[in-house]
Coordinates of C-alpha atoms in Angstrom, one line a residue:
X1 CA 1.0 -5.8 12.4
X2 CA 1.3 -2.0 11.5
X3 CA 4.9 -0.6 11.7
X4 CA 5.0 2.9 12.2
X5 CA 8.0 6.1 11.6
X6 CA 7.7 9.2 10.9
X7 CA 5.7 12.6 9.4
X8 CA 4.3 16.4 9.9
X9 CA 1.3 18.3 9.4
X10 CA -0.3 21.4 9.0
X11 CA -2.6 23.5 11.6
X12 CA -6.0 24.9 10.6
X13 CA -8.9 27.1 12.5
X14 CA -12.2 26.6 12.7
X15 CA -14.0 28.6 9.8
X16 CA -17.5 28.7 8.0
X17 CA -16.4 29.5 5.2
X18 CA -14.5 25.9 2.7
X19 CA -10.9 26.9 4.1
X20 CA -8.1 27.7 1.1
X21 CA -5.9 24.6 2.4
X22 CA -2.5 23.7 1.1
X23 CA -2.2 20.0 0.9
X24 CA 0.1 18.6 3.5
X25 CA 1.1 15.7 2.0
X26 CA 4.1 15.7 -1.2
X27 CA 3.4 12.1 -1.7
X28 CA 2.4 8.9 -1.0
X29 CA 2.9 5.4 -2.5
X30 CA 3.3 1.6 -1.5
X31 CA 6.4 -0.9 -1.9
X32 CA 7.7 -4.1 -1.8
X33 CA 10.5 -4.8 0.8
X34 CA 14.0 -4.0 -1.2
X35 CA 17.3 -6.3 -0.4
X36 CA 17.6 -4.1 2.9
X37 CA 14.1 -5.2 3.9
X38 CA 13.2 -1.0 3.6
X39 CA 10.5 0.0 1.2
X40 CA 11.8 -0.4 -2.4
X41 CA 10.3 0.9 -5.5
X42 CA 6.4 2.5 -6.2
X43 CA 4.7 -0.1 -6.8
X44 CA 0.6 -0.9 -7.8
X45 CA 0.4 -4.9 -7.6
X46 CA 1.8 -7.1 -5.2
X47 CA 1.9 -10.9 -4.8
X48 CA 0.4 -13.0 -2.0
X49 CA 4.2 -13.5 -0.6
X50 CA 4.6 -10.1 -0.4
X51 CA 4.9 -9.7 3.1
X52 CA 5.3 -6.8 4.3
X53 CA 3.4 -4.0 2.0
X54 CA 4.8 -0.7 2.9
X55 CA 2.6 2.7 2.5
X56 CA 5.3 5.5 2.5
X57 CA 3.3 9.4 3.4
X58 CA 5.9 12.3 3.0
X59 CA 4.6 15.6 4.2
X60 CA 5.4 19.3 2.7
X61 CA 6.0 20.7 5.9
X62 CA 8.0 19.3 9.0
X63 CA 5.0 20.5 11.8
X64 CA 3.6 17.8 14.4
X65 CA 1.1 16.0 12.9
X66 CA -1.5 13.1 13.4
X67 CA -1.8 10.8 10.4
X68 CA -3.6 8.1 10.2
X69 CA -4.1 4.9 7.5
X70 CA -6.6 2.8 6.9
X71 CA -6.0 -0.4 4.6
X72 CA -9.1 -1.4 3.6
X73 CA -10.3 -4.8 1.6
X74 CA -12.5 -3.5 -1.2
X75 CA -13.3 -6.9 -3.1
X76 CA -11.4 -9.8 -1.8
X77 CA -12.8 -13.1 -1.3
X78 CA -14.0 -14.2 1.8
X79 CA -13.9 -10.4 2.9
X80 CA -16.8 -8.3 3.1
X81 CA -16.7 -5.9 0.6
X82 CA -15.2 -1.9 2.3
X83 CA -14.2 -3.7 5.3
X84 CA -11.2 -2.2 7.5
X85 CA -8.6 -4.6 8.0
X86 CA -5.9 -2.4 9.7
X87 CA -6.5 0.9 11.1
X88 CA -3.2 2.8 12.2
X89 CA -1.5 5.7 13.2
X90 CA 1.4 7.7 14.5
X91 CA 1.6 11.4 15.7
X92 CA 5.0 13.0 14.0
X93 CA 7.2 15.3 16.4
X94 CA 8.8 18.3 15.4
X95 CA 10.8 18.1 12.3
X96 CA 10.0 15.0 10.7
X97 CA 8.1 14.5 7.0
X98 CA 7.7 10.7 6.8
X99 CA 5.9 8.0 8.1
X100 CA 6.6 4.4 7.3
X101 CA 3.6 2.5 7.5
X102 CA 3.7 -1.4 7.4
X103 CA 1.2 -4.0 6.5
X104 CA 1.6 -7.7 7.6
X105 CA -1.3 -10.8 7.3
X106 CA -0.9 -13.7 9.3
X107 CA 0.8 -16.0 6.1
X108 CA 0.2 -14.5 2.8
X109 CA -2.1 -12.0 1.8
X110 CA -5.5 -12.9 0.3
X111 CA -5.9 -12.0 -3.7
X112 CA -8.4 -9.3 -4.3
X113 CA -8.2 -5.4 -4.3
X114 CA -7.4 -3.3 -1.8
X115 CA -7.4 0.7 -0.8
X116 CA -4.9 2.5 1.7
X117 CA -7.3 5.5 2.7
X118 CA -4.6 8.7 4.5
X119 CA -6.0 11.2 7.2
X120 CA -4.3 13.8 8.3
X121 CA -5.5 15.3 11.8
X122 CA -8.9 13.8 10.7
X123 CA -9.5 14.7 7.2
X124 CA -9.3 12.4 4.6
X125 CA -6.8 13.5 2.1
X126 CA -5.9 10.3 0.0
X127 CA -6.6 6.8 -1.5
X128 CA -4.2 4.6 -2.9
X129 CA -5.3 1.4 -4.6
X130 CA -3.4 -1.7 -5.1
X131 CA -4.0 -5.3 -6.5
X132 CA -2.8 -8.3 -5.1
X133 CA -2.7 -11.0 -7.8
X134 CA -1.7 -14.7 -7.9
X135 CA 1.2 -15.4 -9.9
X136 CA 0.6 -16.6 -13.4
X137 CA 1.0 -20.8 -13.6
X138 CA 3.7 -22.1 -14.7
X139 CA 2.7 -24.8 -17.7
X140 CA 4.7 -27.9 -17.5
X141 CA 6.7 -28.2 -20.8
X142 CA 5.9 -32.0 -21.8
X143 CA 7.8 -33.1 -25.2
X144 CA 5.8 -34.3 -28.0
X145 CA 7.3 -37.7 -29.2
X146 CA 8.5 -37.2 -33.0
X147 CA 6.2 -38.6 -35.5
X148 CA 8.4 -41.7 -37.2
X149 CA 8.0 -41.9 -40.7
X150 CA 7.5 -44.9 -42.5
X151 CA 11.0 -46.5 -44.2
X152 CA 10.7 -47.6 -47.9
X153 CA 12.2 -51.2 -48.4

């Protein structure tokens, strides 16, 4: 399930010539759910209970804009390799700079690496990567019985 709010673009004509483009987009980055259930802080790896993974776009520019994400599994088991899990996305209206996208599996999310791929009306302009790792095992702590020593007479 892909969640969508807001964002803008930029407008460009058709030309032969490579176009001298200004990037649209200020930044983009992915978060864990805070205590609000909003996206919290940037983060790279995410757990299996991470549920859900937000990709945050923020335009430079408030125009109306189509962008589009693609969250792709790049090596995760089970998964062939570059497939497209989710594709998504959500046409901004005047005066907005941010979309909120939101990713959600059915239980947990599988371990492996993944790739959030950003268009914006069509071109590619962005890849973010991201791990999601198993937690590290807990060893049981199990005391070691104290060696008696022998008693003299």
């Amino acid at each position: 399930m892909i969640v969508l709010l807001s964002a803008s673009i930029f407008a460009q004509g058709i030309r032969q010539d490579p176009p001298n483009l200004v990037d649209p987009i200020d930044n983009v980055f992915l978060a864990r759910a805070n205590e609000d259930g909003k996206p919290g802080e940037e983060v790279s790896t995410f757990l299996p209970k991470d549920v859900p993974i937000f990709c945050v776009v923020t335009l430079t520019e408030f125009k109306i804009a189509e962008v589009k994400m693609n969250l792709v599994a790049v090596k995760v088991n089970g998964v062939r390799p570059e497939t497209k899990i989710v594709t998504s996305s959500y046409r901004t209206k005047q005066g907005q700079n941010r979309v909120i996208f939101t990713g959600s599996p059915d239980g947990f999310w599988s371990s492996g690496n993944y790739r959030i791929d950003i268009f914006i009306d069509g071109l590619k302009l962005r890849s973010v990567s991201f791990n999601v790792v198993e937690p590290p095992r807990q060893q049981k702590f199990v005391p070691v019985p104290a060696k008696s020593k022998p008693r003299k007479g």
